Amino acid sequence: MSDLVRLTIEGRPVEAPAGTSVLEAAKLAGVLVPHYCYHPSLPVAGVCRMCLVEVEKSPKLAASCATPVAEGMVVHVESPQAKAARRAVLEFLLINHPLDCPICDQAGECELQDYVYQEGRATTRFADYAKRFNPVEDFGPDILYVPNRCILCTRCVRFMEHLAEHPVLNVSERGDRAYIGIFEGAALDHGWAGNVVDLCPVGSLVSKDFLHKARAWDLDKTPSICPGCTQGCNVTIETRDNQVLRVRPRPNPDLNRHFMCDYGRLGYGWLNRTDRIEAPLVRDGSRLVPVDWDRALGRALDLVRGARGPCVALVSPGASCEALERVAQLVGAGGGAGAFRVAKGDEIPLPGVPDLALRTERAPNVAGALAAGFTRDWDGAAARARSAALVLVLDEPLHGLGAAQAWGPMIYIGTVLPDEARGAAAVVLPSATMAEEDGTFRNIGGRIQPYHQARAAPGMARPAAWILEEILDALGVGVGAQA
Amino acid sequence: MGYPHPTHPKETPVLSRHFGDSDARSFDGWKRRGGYASLEKALGMSREQVTEEVKTSGLRGRGGAGFPCGLKWTFMPKQRTQPHYLCVNADESEPGTFKDREIMRWTPHAVIEGAAIAAYAIQAEQTYVYIRGEFTEAIAIMQQALDEAYIKGVLGINAMGKGVRIDMTIHRGAGAYICGEETALMNSIEGKRGNPRIRPPFPAASGLFGCPTTINNVETLAAVPPIIEQGGAWYRAICLSNPNSTGTKLFSVCGTVRSPGTYEVAMGFPLKDLVHDLAGGMRPGRRLKAVIPGGSSVPILTADEAEATLLDYEGCVARGTMLGSGGVIVMDDSVDMVYQIMRLARFYAHESCAQCTQCREGTAWTTKILQRILHGQGKLEDLDLLLDLSEQMTGTTICVLSDSCAAPVVSGIRKFRDEFEAYIDSGRAVAQV
């Protein structure tokens, strides 16, 4: 641990490691210094001048983001001088701002709006002049730039230059004509470019995907884990009326800092699928008939008890650790085994953050599946499934195996019913997606991370871990039964 | 005849003694006038001795800030663990200032010699001469002199045959005033947008390409060879007033005087003599109204204040202004102060690099208010608003460009308020804004 420096901020004594900025030290003291251009995951720019604070014995106000702590320093954030400076910055920022909050996506989570309400002027002194106007620009696949709202904090420029190391943005022009420019022929199409929308403290960079979809204050926010790949970025799932409308990164300094990739960010559509299995189904001749949970579980138990010989499990590496462990327990009891397969894609790193990338394996719980004892021998398991005493499928779409495959008796636990299973499954048990249950994923580094329920599951669908627990209980080998 | 004007008896020509003498531009001509003897002498001294001599002379930075030159050199690390750089700030863009241009036009070898001595003193691996892009003539002359200096072995691997390597290159600016600010200048040389950097770190610790760097003005470096040649004590003795301001200073006088031009006088010289004697005074029937003594960025002086000002760092501060770059802008009673102040504000609004909020928005807003007053549509509250904006634009930003915009506005309103009020009361508008 480096040396601790003692200082006083707003009358509160605080200790911070040498080299800490006054702004970060103030956070430790429980004081938020208002700021725009500063961001803990970006290099310091010191340009918005919003974080000016009064430091005793210093002739001028100091930018707290760019001023390191010093022993015995006495800092005032709410002094008349510091407040006057912030008020002036807010006034300067607003003179050319369109004040179009009623149609701005950022309203409700806008730092300009918040601080102006908190301590800005009620009226303008910028009378009788036209405001600067520039038309909206299309910056890339998912990003629009609204220059009129821009406060030129340069967070987006610094992210693209120093974190994505794909410098396509710049500050163009000078003086009050300045705006964020994009290089000729370039686009914000980097795999992590979507983060500039989150970084923008105002509504200047907006997501086309989320454009005019919802007001920020109508969204319910649930801490979760991105299911897009094995990286396990911490995210917040934002829902309204039981629909997932947006997924945004949730800060985790040890893992994804403040970022997530566009693949994960924009890949939430499947969570809103409407072709879900809504009731348990049991086979009646050539048909699958909806039944209640007791009858469906009863049929499943009959199949498990009647199995003579090893079972085969085909599982999804997108299932929770809890569900995977229970499947392993169930098939393992009879000497069976299981395997999984995982979709692959190119690895897209975020160069500015060590060990952060969109990983090649595009499922959240590959490490969890391996830890539970499942193997990557998919072809072997699929072949054994032909002669298995029982095939247990956990949310695996079975694509490529063909409907004509001669399966052993099949219990299908899943969110949607693929054609491959429709003709083969003896029992279909509807399960919840990761957005509809509590659970954990184990990421590429072995970190076990919890996620929480963000929306209600459709119909009678239940978390897969609950379904499997019911079966294990009835068999007398479940956690509940042992208790 | 000589240089645009013959040397006035009250001038003290040290740097300007060869102005107008085109033979001094060539290497041989410069040698015949005793050139490069100082460099040869300096290379025979230790680095510390050179720096000590400059410290003794009391030479202070001529770019505007007036920081002691020798002291600045001592901030460079003694041991060279990474490349050291010297930047010659020849991006003379301050409105009303044209002294460095004259030095480069007439005595390019003085700049090269001074820079070479400084480069030796601070162990600079490379020297960049950053010249304002619009100075096409000065660039051509400097380039020719630099080429000659290399051919004659003054610069290069074995400078002056003394076994010291001194390299120098000319970097041409691209038209931004702010690139004269030392950290913006370094960004510009690095190929980046010319935005000032946050200090600390200071250039001597982390400057050009992140390496220890010293930035000196053209006039400062041109004064180094005479100091080495004749000694720091000699230079220190050239002083008419405060002993902390020594040597000579070039003043470029412009505006409503009969003989505008560049004049060299000893520090502490009376401003009234510069305006009335050297620059020829007002045109017939006109009276002095105001003087901006140090380039457009410093507070304006009234005629009475100007008459009492002594031209050195302390003398200007005593009158509430600054010596700055030595660009003396003289205004007689035909000059519309409101219009002139608007022109200055418009310049700063155009040149703001757009980093800091107060500067980006404040300079433009200030200009708009002044234009409104000139259109006859001002209100009395506008003057308080201008003062309020100026207060928030002072001391709150990374560099001092917004302070520079505020200084003439504040001093203009305080000292010439009646002219502003006349516009507001009468509703009269000027012909062109």
JSON list of C-alpha atoms in Angstrom, two decimals, chain B residues 137-279:
[
{"chain": "B", "resi": 137, "resn": "GLU", "atom": "CA", "xyz": [9.81, 35.69, -45.24]},
{"chain": "B", "resi": 138, "resn": "ALA", "atom": "CA", "xyz": [11.20, 34.99, -41.79]},
{"chain": "B", "resi": 139, "resn": "ILE", "atom": "CA", "xyz": [10.90, 31.24, -42.38]},
{"chain": "B", "resi": 140, "resn": "ALA", "atom": "CA", "xyz": [12.82, 31.46, -45.66]},
{"chain": "B", "resi": 141, "resn": "ILE", "atom": "CA", "xyz": [15.57, 33.56, -44.09]},
{"chain": "B", "resi": 142, "resn": "MET", "atom": "CA", "xyz": [15.83, 31.33, -41.03]},
{"chain": "B", "resi": 143, "resn": "GLN", "atom": "CA", "xyz": [15.93, 28.19, -43.16]},
{"chain": "B", "resi": 144, "resn": "GLN", "atom": "CA", "xyz": [18.72, 29.60, -45.31]},
{"chain": "B", "resi": 145, "resn": "ALA", "atom": "CA", "xyz": [20.70, 30.62, -42.22]},
{"chain": "B", "resi": 146, "resn": "LEU", "atom": "CA", "xyz": [20.15, 27.20, -40.65]},
{"chain": "B", "resi": 147, "resn": "ASP", "atom": "CA", "xyz": [21.35, 25.44, -43.80]},
{"chain": "B", "resi": 148, "resn": "GLU", "atom": "CA", "xyz": [24.44, 27.63, -43.83]},
{"chain": "B", "resi": 149, "resn": "ALA", "atom": "CA", "xyz": [25.11, 26.95, -40.17]},
{"chain": "B", "resi": 150, "resn": "TYR", "atom": "CA", "xyz": [25.08, 23.21, -40.85]},
{"chain": "B", "resi": 151, "resn": "ILE", "atom": "CA", "xyz": [27.31, 23.58, -43.94]},
{"chain": "B", "resi": 152, "resn": "LYS", "atom": "CA", "xyz": [29.80, 25.67, -42.00]},
{"chain": "B", "resi": 153, "resn": "GLY", "atom": "CA", "xyz": [29.91, 23.16, -39.18]},
{"chain": "B", "resi": 154, "resn": "VAL", "atom": "CA", "xyz": [28.39, 25.46, -36.56]},
{"chain": "B", "resi": 155, "resn": "LEU", "atom": "CA", "xyz": [25.68, 22.90, -35.97]},
{"chain": "B", "resi": 156, "resn": "GLY", "atom": "CA", "xyz": [25.67, 19.15, -36.37]},
{"chain": "B", "resi": 157, "resn": "ILE", "atom": "CA", "xyz": [27.54, 16.20, -34.94]},
{"chain": "B", "resi": 158, "resn": "ASN", "atom": "CA", "xyz": [30.67, 18.20, -34.19]},
{"chain": "B", "resi": 159, "resn": "ALA", "atom": "CA", "xyz": [29.42, 21.73, -33.58]},
{"chain": "B", "resi": 160, "resn": "MET", "atom": "CA", "xyz": [32.15, 24.36, -33.98]},
{"chain": "B", "resi": 161, "resn": "GLY", "atom": "CA", "xyz": [34.64, 21.51, -33.97]},
{"chain": "B", "resi": 162, "resn": "LYS", "atom": "CA", "xyz": [34.16, 21.18, -30.21]},
{"chain": "B", "resi": 163, "resn": "GLY", "atom": "CA", "xyz": [32.84, 17.64, -30.22]},
{"chain": "B", "resi": 164, "resn": "VAL", "atom": "CA", "xyz": [29.39, 18.67, -29.10]},
{"chain": "B", "resi": 165, "resn": "ARG", "atom": "CA", "xyz": [26.33, 17.62, -31.05]},
{"chain": "B", "resi": 166, "resn": "ILE", "atom": "CA", "xyz": [23.77, 20.39, -31.61]},
{"chain": "B", "resi": 167, "resn": "ASP", "atom": "CA", "xyz": [20.82, 19.84, -33.93]},
{"chain": "B", "resi": 168, "resn": "MET", "atom": "CA", "xyz": [18.18, 22.28, -34.94]},
{"chain": "B", "resi": 169, "resn": "THR", "atom": "CA", "xyz": [15.14, 22.16, -37.20]},
{"chain": "B", "resi": 170, "resn": "ILE", "atom": "CA", "xyz": [12.44, 24.59, -38.23]},
{"chain": "B", "resi": 171, "resn": "HIS", "atom": "CA", "xyz": [8.83, 23.68, -37.56]},
{"chain": "B", "resi": 172, "resn": "ARG", "atom": "CA", "xyz": [6.27, 25.81, -39.30]},
{"chain": "B", "resi": 173, "resn": "GLY", "atom": "CA", "xyz": [3.03, 26.67, -37.50]},
{"chain": "B", "resi": 174, "resn": "ALA", "atom": "CA", "xyz": [-0.32, 26.36, -39.23]},
{"chain": "B", "resi": 175, "resn": "GLY", "atom": "CA", "xyz": [-2.11, 29.47, -38.14]},
{"chain": "B", "resi": 176, "resn": "ALA", "atom": "CA", "xyz": [-3.29, 29.07, -34.57]},
{"chain": "B", "resi": 177, "resn": "TYR", "atom": "CA", "xyz": [-2.62, 31.84, -32.07]},
{"chain": "B", "resi": 178, "resn": "ILE", "atom": "CA", "xyz": [-2.83, 29.41, -29.19]},
{"chain": "B", "resi": 179, "resn": "CYS", "atom": "CA", "xyz": [0.19, 27.47, -30.48]},
{"chain": "B", "resi": 180, "resn": "GLY", "atom": "CA", "xyz": [2.31, 30.28, -29.05]},
{"chain": "B", "resi": 181, "resn": "GLU", "atom": "CA", "xyz": [1.32, 28.97, -25.60]},
{"chain": "B", "resi": 182, "resn": "GLU", "atom": "CA", "xyz": [4.22, 26.73, -24.66]},
{"chain": "B", "resi": 183, "resn": "THR", "atom": "CA", "xyz": [2.33, 23.50, -23.99]},
{"chain": "B", "resi": 184, "resn": "ALA", "atom": "CA", "xyz": [0.10, 23.97, -27.05]},
{"chain": "B", "resi": 185, "resn": "LEU", "atom": "CA", "xyz": [3.28, 24.56, -29.04]},
{"chain": "B", "resi": 186, "resn": "MET", "atom": "CA", "xyz": [4.63, 21.22, -27.90]},
{"chain": "B", "resi": 187, "resn": "ASN", "atom": "CA", "xyz": [1.40, 19.46, -28.83]},
{"chain": "B", "resi": 188, "resn": "SER", "atom": "CA", "xyz": [1.59, 21.10, -32.23]},
{"chain": "B", "resi": 189, "resn": "ILE", "atom": "CA", "xyz": [5.15, 19.90, -32.81]},
{"chain": "B", "resi": 190, "resn": "GLU", "atom": "CA", "xyz": [4.04, 16.41, -31.80]},
{"chain": "B", "resi": 191, "resn": "GLY", "atom": "CA", "xyz": [1.46, 16.57, -34.58]},
{"chain": "B", "resi": 192, "resn": "LYS", "atom": "CA", "xyz": [-1.49, 16.88, -32.24]},
{"chain": "B", "resi": 193, "resn": "ARG", "atom": "CA", "xyz": [-4.16, 19.52, -32.03]},
{"chain": "B", "resi": 194, "resn": "GLY", "atom": "CA", "xyz": [-2.61, 22.64, -30.52]},
{"chain": "B", "resi": 195, "resn": "ASN", "atom": "CA", "xyz": [-4.38, 22.52, -27.17]},
{"chain": "B", "resi": 196, "resn": "PRO", "atom": "CA", "xyz": [-2.65, 23.75, -24.00]},
{"chain": "B", "resi": 197, "resn": "ARG", "atom": "CA", "xyz": [-1.84, 21.03, -21.48]},
{"chain": "B", "resi": 198, "resn": "ILE", "atom": "CA", "xyz": [-2.60, 20.92, -17.81]},
{"chain": "B", "resi": 199, "resn": "ARG", "atom": "CA", "xyz": [0.37, 21.80, -15.61]},
{"chain": "B", "resi": 200, "resn": "PRO", "atom": "CA", "xyz": [1.86, 20.08, -13.68]},
{"chain": "B", "resi": 201, "resn": "PRO", "atom": "CA", "xyz": [3.72, 18.26, -15.12]},
{"chain": "B", "resi": 202, "resn": "PHE", "atom": "CA", "xyz": [5.80, 21.22, -16.20]},
{"chain": "B", "resi": 203, "resn": "PRO", "atom": "CA", "xyz": [7.77, 21.03, -19.47]},
{"chain": "B", "resi": 204, "resn": "ALA", "atom": "CA", "xyz": [11.10, 20.68, -17.68]},
{"chain": "B", "resi": 205, "resn": "ALA", "atom": "CA", "xyz": [9.80, 17.41, -16.21]},
{"chain": "B", "resi": 206, "resn": "SER", "atom": "CA", "xyz": [7.62, 16.16, -19.04]},
{"chain": "B", "resi": 207, "resn": "GLY", "atom": "CA", "xyz": [7.41, 18.28, -22.14]},
{"chain": "B", "resi": 208, "resn": "LEU", "atom": "CA", "xyz": [7.84, 17.53, -25.80]},
{"chain": "B", "resi": 209, "resn": "PHE", "atom": "CA", "xyz": [7.22, 13.81, -26.44]},
{"chain": "B", "resi": 210, "resn": "GLY", "atom": "CA", "xyz": [7.08, 13.42, -22.66]},
{"chain": "B", "resi": 211, "resn": "CYS", "atom": "CA", "xyz": [10.75, 14.41, -22.27]},
{"chain": "B", "resi": 212, "resn": "PRO", "atom": "CA", "xyz": [12.36, 17.31, -20.37]},
{"chain": "B", "resi": 213, "resn": "THR", "atom": "CA", "xyz": [11.90, 20.43, -22.46]},
{"chain": "B", "resi": 214, "resn": "THR", "atom": "CA", "xyz": [12.74, 24.11, -22.26]},
{"chain": "B", "resi": 215, "resn": "ILE", "atom": "CA", "xyz": [10.80, 26.68, -24.27]},
{"chain": "B", "resi": 216, "resn": "ASN", "atom": "CA", "xyz": [12.38, 30.09, -24.85]},
{"chain": "B", "resi": 217, "resn": "ASN", "atom": "CA", "xyz": [11.23, 33.08, -26.84]},
{"chain": "B", "resi": 218, "resn": "VAL", "atom": "CA", "xyz": [13.22, 34.27, -29.88]},
{"chain": "B", "resi": 219, "resn": "GLU", "atom": "CA", "xyz": [14.13, 37.57, -28.25]},
{"chain": "B", "resi": 220, "resn": "THR", "atom": "CA", "xyz": [15.27, 35.85, -25.05]},
{"chain": "B", "resi": 221, "resn": "LEU", "atom": "CA", "xyz": [17.63, 33.56, -26.95]},
{"chain": "B", "resi": 222, "resn": "ALA", "atom": "CA", "xyz": [18.89, 36.36, -29.21]},
{"chain": "B", "resi": 223, "resn": "ALA", "atom": "CA", "xyz": [20.01, 38.17, -26.04]},
{"chain": "B", "resi": 224, "resn": "VAL", "atom": "CA", "xyz": [22.11, 35.20, -24.90]},
{"chain": "B", "resi": 225, "resn": "PRO", "atom": "CA", "xyz": [25.11, 35.64, -27.27]},
{"chain": "B", "resi": 226, "resn": "PRO", "atom": "CA", "xyz": [25.79, 39.25, -26.15]},
{"chain": "B", "resi": 227, "resn": "ILE", "atom": "CA", "xyz": [25.51, 38.09, -22.53]},
{"chain": "B", "resi": 228, "resn": "ILE", "atom": "CA", "xyz": [28.06, 35.33, -23.06]},
{"chain": "B", "resi": 229, "resn": "GLU", "atom": "CA", "xyz": [30.29, 37.66, -25.04]},
{"chain": "B", "resi": 230, "resn": "GLN", "atom": "CA", "xyz": [30.27, 40.64, -22.70]},
{"chain": "B", "resi": 231, "resn": "GLY", "atom": "CA", "xyz": [29.31, 38.99, -19.44]},
{"chain": "B", "resi": 232, "resn": "GLY", "atom": "CA", "xyz": [26.21, 38.81, -17.31]},
{"chain": "B", "resi": 233, "resn": "ALA", "atom": "CA", "xyz": [27.29, 41.77, -15.23]},
{"chain": "B", "resi": 234, "resn": "TRP", "atom": "CA", "xyz": [27.45, 43.98, -18.31]},
{"chain": "B", "resi": 235, "resn": "TYR", "atom": "CA", "xyz": [23.90, 43.02, -19.27]},
{"chain": "B", "resi": 236, "resn": "ARG", "atom": "CA", "xyz": [22.68, 43.45, -15.74]},
{"chain": "B", "resi": 237, "resn": "ALA", "atom": "CA", "xyz": [24.00, 47.01, -15.73]},
{"chain": "B", "resi": 238, "resn": "ILE", "atom": "CA", "xyz": [21.68, 47.97, -18.59]},
{"chain": "B", "resi": 239, "resn": "CYS", "atom": "CA", "xyz": [18.81, 49.06, -16.40]},
{"chain": "B", "resi": 240, "resn": "LEU", "atom": "CA", "xyz": [17.04, 52.36, -15.94]},
{"chain": "B", "resi": 241, "resn": "SER", "atom": "CA", "xyz": [14.70, 51.51, -13.10]},
{"chain": "B", "resi": 242, "resn": "ASN", "atom": "CA", "xyz": [14.03, 48.33, -11.16]},
{"chain": "B", "resi": 243, "resn": "PRO", "atom": "CA", "xyz": [17.13, 46.08, -10.77]},
{"chain": "B", "resi": 244, "resn": "ASN", "atom": "CA", "xyz": [14.96, 43.01, -11.32]},
{"chain": "B", "resi": 245, "resn": "SER", "atom": "CA", "xyz": [14.34, 44.03, -14.92]},
{"chain": "B", "resi": 246, "resn": "THR", "atom": "CA", "xyz": [17.64, 44.14, -16.77]},
{"chain": "B", "resi": 247, "resn": "GLY", "atom": "CA", "xyz": [18.94, 44.45, -20.28]},
{"chain": "B", "resi": 248, "resn": "THR", "atom": "CA", "xyz": [17.23, 45.77, -23.37]},
{"chain": "B", "resi": 249, "resn": "LYS", "atom": "CA", "xyz": [13.79, 45.06, -24.74]},
{"chain": "B", "resi": 250, "resn": "LEU", "atom": "CA", "xyz": [12.35, 45.39, -28.20]},
{"chain": "B", "resi": 251, "resn": "PHE", "atom": "CA", "xyz": [9.07, 47.23, -28.35]},
{"chain": "B", "resi": 252, "resn": "SER", "atom": "CA", "xyz": [6.93, 47.09, -31.46]},
{"chain": "B", "resi": 253, "resn": "VAL", "atom": "CA", "xyz": [4.89, 50.26, -31.54]},
{"chain": "B", "resi": 254, "resn": "CYS", "atom": "CA", "xyz": [1.78, 50.38, -33.69]},
{"chain": "B", "resi": 255, "resn": "GLY", "atom": "CA", "xyz": [-1.45, 52.28, -33.88]},
{"chain": "B", "resi": 256, "resn": "THR", "atom": "CA", "xyz": [-1.96, 55.99, -34.28]},
{"chain": "B", "resi": 257, "resn": "VAL", "atom": "CA", "xyz": [1.66, 57.12, -34.03]},
{"chain": "B", "resi": 258, "resn": "ARG", "atom": "CA", "xyz": [3.62, 58.83, -36.77]},
{"chain": "B", "resi": 259, "resn": "SER", "atom": "CA", "xyz": [6.49, 56.34, -36.87]},
{"chain": "B", "resi": 260, "resn": "PRO", "atom": "CA", "xyz": [5.31, 52.88, -35.99]},
{"chain": "B", "resi": 261, "resn": "GLY", "atom": "CA", "xyz": [8.10, 50.33, -35.78]},
{"chain": "B", "resi": 262, "resn": "THR", "atom": "CA", "xyz": [10.32, 48.20, -33.59]},
{"chain": "B", "resi": 263, "resn": "TYR", "atom": "CA", "xyz": [12.46, 50.08, -31.08]},
{"chain": "B", "resi": 264, "resn": "GLU", "atom": "CA", "xyz": [15.01, 48.72, -28.63]},
{"chain": "B", "resi": 265, "resn": "VAL", "atom": "CA", "xyz": [15.39, 50.48, -25.30]},
{"chain": "B", "resi": 266, "resn": "ALA", "atom": "CA", "xyz": [16.81, 49.67, -21.91]},
{"chain": "B", "resi": 267, "resn": "MET", "atom": "CA", "xyz": [14.49, 48.19, -19.32]},
{"chain": "B", "resi": 268, "resn": "GLY", "atom": "CA", "xyz": [12.76, 50.89, -17.31]},
{"chain": "B", "resi": 269, "resn": "PHE", "atom": "CA", "xyz": [12.48, 53.29, -20.25]},
{"chain": "B", "resi": 270, "resn": "PRO", "atom": "CA", "xyz": [9.53, 55.71, -19.94]},
{"chain": "B", "resi": 271, "resn": "LEU", "atom": "CA", "xyz": [6.56, 54.72, -22.08]},
{"chain": "B", "resi": 272, "resn": "LYS", "atom": "CA", "xyz": [5.84, 58.37, -22.85]},
{"chain": "B", "resi": 273, "resn": "ASP", "atom": "CA", "xyz": [9.28, 58.79, -24.46]},
{"chain": "B", "resi": 274, "resn": "LEU", "atom": "CA", "xyz": [8.75, 55.66, -26.52]},
{"chain": "B", "resi": 275, "resn": "VAL", "atom": "CA", "xyz": [5.43, 56.94, -27.82]},
{"chain": "B", "resi": 276, "resn": "HIS", "atom": "CA", "xyz": [6.22, 60.63, -28.21]},
{"chain": "B", "resi": 277, "resn": "ASP", "atom": "CA", "xyz": [9.90, 60.63, -29.14]},
{"chain": "B", "resi": 278, "resn": "LEU", "atom": "CA", "xyz": [10.88, 57.34, -30.70]},
{"chain": "B", "resi": 279, "resn": "ALA", "atom": "CA", "xyz": [7.56, 56.61, -32.40]}
]
